[in-house]
Tab-separated table of C-alpha atoms in Angstrom:
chain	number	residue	atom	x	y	z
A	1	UNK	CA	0.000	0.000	0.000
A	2	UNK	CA	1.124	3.309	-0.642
A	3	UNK	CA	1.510	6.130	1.789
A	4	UNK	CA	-2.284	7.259	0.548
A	5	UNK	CA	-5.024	5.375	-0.336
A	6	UNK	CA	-4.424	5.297	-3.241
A	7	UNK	CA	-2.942	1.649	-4.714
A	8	UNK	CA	-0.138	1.503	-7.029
A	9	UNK	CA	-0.506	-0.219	-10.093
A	10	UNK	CA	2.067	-1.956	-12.163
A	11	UNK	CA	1.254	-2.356	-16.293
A	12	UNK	CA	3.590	-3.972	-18.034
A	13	UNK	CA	3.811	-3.500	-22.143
A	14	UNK	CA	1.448	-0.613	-21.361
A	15	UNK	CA	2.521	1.240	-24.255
A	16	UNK	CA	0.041	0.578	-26.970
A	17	UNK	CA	-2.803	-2.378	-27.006
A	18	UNK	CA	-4.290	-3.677	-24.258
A	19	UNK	CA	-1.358	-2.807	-21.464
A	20	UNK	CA	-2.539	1.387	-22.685
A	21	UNK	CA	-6.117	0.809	-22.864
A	22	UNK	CA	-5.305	-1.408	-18.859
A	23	UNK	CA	-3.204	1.397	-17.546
A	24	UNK	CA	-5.938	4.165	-18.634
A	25	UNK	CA	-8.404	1.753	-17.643
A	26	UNK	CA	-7.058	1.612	-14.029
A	27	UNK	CA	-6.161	5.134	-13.630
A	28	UNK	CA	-9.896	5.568	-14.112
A	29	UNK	CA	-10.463	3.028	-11.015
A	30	UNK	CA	-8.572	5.116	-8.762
A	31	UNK	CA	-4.871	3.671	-9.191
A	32	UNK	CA	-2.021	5.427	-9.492
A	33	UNK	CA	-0.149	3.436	-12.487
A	34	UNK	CA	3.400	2.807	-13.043
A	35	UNK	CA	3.211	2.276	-17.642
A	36	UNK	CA	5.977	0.197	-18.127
A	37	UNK	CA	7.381	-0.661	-21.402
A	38	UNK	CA	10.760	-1.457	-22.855
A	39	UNK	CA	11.070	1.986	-24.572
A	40	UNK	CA	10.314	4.666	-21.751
A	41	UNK	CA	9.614	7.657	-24.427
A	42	UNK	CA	6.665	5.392	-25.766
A	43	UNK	CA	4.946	5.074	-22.846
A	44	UNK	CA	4.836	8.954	-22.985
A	45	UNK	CA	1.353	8.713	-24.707
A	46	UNK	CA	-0.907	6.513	-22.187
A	47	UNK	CA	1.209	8.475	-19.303
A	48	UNK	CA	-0.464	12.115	-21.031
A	49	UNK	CA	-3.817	10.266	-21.287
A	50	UNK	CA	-3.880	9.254	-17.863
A	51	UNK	CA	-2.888	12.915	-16.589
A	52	UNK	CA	-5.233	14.812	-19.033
A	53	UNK	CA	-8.194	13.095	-17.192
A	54	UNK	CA	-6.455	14.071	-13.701
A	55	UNK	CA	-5.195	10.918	-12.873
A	56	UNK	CA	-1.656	9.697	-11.726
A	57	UNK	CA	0.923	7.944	-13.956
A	58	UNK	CA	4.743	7.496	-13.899
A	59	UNK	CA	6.552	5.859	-17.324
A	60	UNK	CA	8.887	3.624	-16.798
A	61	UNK	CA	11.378	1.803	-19.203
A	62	UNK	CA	12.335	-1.485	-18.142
A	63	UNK	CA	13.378	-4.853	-20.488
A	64	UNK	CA	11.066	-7.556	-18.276
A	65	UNK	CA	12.967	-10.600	-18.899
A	66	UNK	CA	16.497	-8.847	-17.717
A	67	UNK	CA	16.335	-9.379	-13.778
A	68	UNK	CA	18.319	-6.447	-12.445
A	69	UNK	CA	16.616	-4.096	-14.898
A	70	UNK	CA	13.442	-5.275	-13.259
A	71	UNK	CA	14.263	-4.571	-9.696
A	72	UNK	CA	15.509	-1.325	-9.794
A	73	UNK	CA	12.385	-0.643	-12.163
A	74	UNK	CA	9.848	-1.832	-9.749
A	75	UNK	CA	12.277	-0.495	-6.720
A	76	UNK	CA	11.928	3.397	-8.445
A	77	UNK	CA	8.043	2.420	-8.918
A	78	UNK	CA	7.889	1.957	-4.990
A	79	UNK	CA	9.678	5.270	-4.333
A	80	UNK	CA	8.139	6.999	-6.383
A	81	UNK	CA	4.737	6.181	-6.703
A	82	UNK	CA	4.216	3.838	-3.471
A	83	UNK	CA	4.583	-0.128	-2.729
A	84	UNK	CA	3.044	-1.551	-6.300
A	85	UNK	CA	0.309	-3.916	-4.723
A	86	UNK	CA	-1.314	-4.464	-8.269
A	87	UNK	CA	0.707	-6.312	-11.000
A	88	UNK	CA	-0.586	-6.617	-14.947
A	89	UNK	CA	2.063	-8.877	-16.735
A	90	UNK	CA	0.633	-7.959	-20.397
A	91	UNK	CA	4.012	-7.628	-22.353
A	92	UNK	CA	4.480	-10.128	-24.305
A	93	UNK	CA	6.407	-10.319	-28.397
A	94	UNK	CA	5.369	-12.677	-31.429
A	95	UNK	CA	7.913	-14.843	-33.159
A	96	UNK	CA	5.195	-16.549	-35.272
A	97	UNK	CA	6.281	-20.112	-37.384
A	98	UNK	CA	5.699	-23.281	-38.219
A	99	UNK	CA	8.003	-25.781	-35.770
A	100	UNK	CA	10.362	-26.660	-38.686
A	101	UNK	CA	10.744	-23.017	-39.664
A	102	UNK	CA	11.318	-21.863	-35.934
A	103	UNK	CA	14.913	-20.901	-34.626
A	104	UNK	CA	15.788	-21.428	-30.921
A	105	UNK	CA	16.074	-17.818	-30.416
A	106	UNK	CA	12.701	-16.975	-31.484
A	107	UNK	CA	11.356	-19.745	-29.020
A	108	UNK	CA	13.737	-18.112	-26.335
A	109	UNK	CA	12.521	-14.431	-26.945
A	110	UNK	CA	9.227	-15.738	-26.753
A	111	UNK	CA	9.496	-17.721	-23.572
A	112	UNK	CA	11.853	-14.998	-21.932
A	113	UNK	CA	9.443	-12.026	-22.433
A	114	UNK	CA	6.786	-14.091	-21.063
A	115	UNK	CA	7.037	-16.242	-18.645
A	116	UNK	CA	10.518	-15.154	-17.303
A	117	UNK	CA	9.367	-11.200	-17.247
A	118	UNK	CA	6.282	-12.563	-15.103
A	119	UNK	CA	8.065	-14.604	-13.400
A	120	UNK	CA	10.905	-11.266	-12.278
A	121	UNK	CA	8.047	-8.851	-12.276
A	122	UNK	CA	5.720	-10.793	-10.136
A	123	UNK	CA	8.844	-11.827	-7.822
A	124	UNK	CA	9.649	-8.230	-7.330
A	125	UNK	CA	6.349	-6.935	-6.271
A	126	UNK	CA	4.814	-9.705	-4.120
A	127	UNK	CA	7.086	-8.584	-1.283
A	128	UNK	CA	5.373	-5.143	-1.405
A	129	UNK	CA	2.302	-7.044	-1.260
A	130	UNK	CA	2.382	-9.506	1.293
A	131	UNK	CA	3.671	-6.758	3.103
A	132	UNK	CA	0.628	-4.734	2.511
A	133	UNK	CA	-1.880	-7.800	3.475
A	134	UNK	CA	-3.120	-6.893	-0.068
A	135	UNK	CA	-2.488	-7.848	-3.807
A	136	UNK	CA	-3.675	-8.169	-6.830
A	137	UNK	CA	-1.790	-10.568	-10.004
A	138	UNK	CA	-3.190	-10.096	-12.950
A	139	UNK	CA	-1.433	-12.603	-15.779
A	140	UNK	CA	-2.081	-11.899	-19.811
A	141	UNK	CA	-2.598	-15.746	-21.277
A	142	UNK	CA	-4.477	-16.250	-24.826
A	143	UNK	CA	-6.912	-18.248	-26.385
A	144	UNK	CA	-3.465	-19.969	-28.160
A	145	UNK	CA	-2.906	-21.285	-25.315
A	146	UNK	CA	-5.132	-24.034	-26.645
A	147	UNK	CA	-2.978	-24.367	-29.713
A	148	UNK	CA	-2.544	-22.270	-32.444
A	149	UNK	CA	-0.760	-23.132	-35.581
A	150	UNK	CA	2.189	-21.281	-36.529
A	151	UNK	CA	2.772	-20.573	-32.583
A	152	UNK	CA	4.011	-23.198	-30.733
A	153	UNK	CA	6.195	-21.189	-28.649
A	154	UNK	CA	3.853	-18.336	-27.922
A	155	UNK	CA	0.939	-21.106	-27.154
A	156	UNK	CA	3.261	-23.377	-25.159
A	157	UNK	CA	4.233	-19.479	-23.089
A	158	UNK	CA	0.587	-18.737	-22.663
A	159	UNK	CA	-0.696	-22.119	-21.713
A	160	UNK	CA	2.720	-21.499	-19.175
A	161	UNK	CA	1.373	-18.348	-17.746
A	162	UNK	CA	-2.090	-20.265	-16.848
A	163	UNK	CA	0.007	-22.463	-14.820
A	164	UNK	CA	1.636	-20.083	-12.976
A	165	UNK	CA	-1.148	-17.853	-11.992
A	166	UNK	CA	-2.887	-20.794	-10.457
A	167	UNK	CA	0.347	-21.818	-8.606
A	168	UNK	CA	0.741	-18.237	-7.288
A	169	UNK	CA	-3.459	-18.260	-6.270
A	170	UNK	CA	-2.009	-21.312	-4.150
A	171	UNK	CA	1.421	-19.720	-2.556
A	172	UNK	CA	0.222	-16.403	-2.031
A	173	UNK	CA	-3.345	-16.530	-0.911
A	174	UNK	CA	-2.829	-16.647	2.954
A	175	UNK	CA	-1.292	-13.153	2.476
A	176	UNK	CA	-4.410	-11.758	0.920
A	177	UNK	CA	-2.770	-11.600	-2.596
A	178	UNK	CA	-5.475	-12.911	-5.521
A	179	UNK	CA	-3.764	-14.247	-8.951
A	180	UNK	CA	-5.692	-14.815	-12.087
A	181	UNK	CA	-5.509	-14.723	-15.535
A	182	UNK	CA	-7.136	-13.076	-18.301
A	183	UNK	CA	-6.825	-14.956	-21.973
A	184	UNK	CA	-8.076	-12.926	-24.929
A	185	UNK	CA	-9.292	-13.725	-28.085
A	186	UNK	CA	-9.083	-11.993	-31.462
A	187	UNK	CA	-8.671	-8.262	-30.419
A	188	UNK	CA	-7.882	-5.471	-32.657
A	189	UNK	CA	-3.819	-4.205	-31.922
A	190	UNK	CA	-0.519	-3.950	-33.440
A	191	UNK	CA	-0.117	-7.182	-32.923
A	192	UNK	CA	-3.031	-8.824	-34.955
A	193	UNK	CA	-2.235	-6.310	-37.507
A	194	UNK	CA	0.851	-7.258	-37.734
A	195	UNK	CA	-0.166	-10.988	-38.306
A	196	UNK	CA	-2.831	-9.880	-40.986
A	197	UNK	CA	0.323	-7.902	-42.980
A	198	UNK	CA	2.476	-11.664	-42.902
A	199	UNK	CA	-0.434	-13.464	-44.597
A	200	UNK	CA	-0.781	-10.852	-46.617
A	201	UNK	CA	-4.393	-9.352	-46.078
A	202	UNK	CA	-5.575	-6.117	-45.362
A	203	UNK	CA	-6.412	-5.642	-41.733
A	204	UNK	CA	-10.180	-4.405	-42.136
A	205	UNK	CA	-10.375	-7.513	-44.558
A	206	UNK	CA	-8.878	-9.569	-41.598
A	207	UNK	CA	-10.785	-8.489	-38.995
A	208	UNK	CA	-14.121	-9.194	-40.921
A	209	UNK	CA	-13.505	-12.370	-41.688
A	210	UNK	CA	-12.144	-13.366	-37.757
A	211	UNK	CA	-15.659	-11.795	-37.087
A	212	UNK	CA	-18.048	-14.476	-38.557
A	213	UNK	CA	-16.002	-17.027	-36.413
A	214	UNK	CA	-17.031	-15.321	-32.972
A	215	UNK	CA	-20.406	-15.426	-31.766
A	216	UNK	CA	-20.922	-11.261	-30.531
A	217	UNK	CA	-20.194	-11.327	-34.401
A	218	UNK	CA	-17.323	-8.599	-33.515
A	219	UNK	CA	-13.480	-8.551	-32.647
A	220	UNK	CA	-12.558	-7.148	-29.291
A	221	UNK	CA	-11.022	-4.558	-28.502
A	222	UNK	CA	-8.255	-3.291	-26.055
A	223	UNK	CA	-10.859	-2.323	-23.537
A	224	UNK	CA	-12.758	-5.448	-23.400
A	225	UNK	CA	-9.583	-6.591	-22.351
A	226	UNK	CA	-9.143	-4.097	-19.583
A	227	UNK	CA	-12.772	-4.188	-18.312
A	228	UNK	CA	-12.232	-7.640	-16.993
A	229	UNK	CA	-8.497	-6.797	-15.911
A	230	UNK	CA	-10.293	-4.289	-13.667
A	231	UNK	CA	-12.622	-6.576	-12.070
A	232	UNK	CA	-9.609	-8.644	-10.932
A	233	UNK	CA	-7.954	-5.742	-9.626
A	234	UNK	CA	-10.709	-4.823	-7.443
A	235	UNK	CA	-11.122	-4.838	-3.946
A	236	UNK	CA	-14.441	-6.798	-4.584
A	237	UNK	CA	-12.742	-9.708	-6.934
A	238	UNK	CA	-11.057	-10.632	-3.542
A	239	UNK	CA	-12.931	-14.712	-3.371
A	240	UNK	CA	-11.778	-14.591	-7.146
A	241	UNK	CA	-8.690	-16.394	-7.538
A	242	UNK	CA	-6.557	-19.186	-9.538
A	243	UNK	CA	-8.905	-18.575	-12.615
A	244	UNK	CA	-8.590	-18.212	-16.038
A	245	UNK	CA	-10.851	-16.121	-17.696
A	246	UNK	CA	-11.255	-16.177	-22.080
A	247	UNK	CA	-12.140	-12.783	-23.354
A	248	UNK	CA	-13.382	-14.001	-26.433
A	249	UNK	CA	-16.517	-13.124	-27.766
A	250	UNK	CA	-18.033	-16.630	-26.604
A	251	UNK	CA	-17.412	-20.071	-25.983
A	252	UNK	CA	-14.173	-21.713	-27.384
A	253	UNK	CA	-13.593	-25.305	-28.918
């Protein structure tokens, strides 16, 4: 807890996407948010958006899956923002192939960005929150965590991350810290964009046709995202742990 009431949020890959439209999201809540990213001076744009609607935000630059980088990160978060009690692990990269056409480093940048940057980030603030008889893990899985062609490594680090938020619901529960996870479908960001581009389709034309495969008959957006990050976060989701929650637009297969 900080020296206010006011808790401290940590959003990690809060740049663009879902870890902006989170941070914002949770500024709006009442949090005072710490926008991490790897690149400081982009994290420039959620920080302003935050402000302009009178809330509190502090960019921060930090490479997730490098360990000291991460601890003095989260250590200048504390001191200057308050003991970060909430934790979003969103960042995450895309090394996209077919097994045969996959190198071991983009399996590596994949898995370190991940599931090592939760791993550091969450290690890093749970002290602040068992300290603070108070805590809030919040861990950014996918719908390819059920398999996904083309992404074994990014699946395999997903379906990763939904172990580990149940193991933390199990270690750190008895020090009134909650850990669940969050797994999104199709939503509308760089990322899918960036996907659409390497098959070579337009991204309007890709997002239409990912649209008659979900039931709402829509792709999500960043904020669907962050409205059910939000409930997690709260001081009501506090019976709420260990689960896994798919942000998808309806059931999956």
């Amino acid at each position: 807890m900080s020296t206010t009431d006011q808790r401290v949020a940590v959003v990690t890959g809060a740049a663009r996407g879902i870890g902006a439209a989170t941070a914002v999201r949770l500024a709006a809540e009442g949090r005072a948010v710490a926008v991490l990213d790897l690149d400081e001076a982009a994290c420039q744009d959620t920080v302003e958006k935050i402000t302009a609607a009178g809330g509190t935000a502090l960019a921060v630059g930090c490479d997730v899956s490098d360990e000291a980088r991460v601890e003095a990160a989260v250590a200048r978060i504390a001191a200057e923002l308050g003991a970060p009690v909430i934790l979003v692990n969103n960042a995450g990269v895309l090394r996209d192939n077919l097994l045969f056409k996959m190198s071991a480093a983009d399996w590596d940048t994949v898995m370190n960005v991940h599931l090592r940057g939760a791993f550091l980030m969450t290690k890093a603030c749970q002290k602040y929150m068992v300290d603070a008889g108070f805590g809030r893990i919040v861990n950014l899985s996918s719908s390819s965590a059920l398999g996904n062609r083309g992404q074994v490594n990014y699946s395999a680090a997903k379906a990763g991350l939904q172990g580990f938020t149940k193991t933390l619901a199990k270690e750190l529960g008895k020090f009134g810290v909650t850990a669940n996870s969050v797994a999104p479908g199709f939503i509308a960001t760089d990322m899918t964009a960036a996907t659409a581009g390497r098959i070579g389709m337009g991204f309007e034309e890709f997002k239409a046709a990912a649209a008659t495969q979900i039931p709402v008959q829509r792709v999500g957006e960043p904020e669907d995202i962050a409205n059910a990050i939000a409930f997690f976060t709260g001081e009501a989701a506090g019976f709420v742990s260990g689960q896994v929650l798919y942000v998808a637009g309806g059931p999956l297969d």
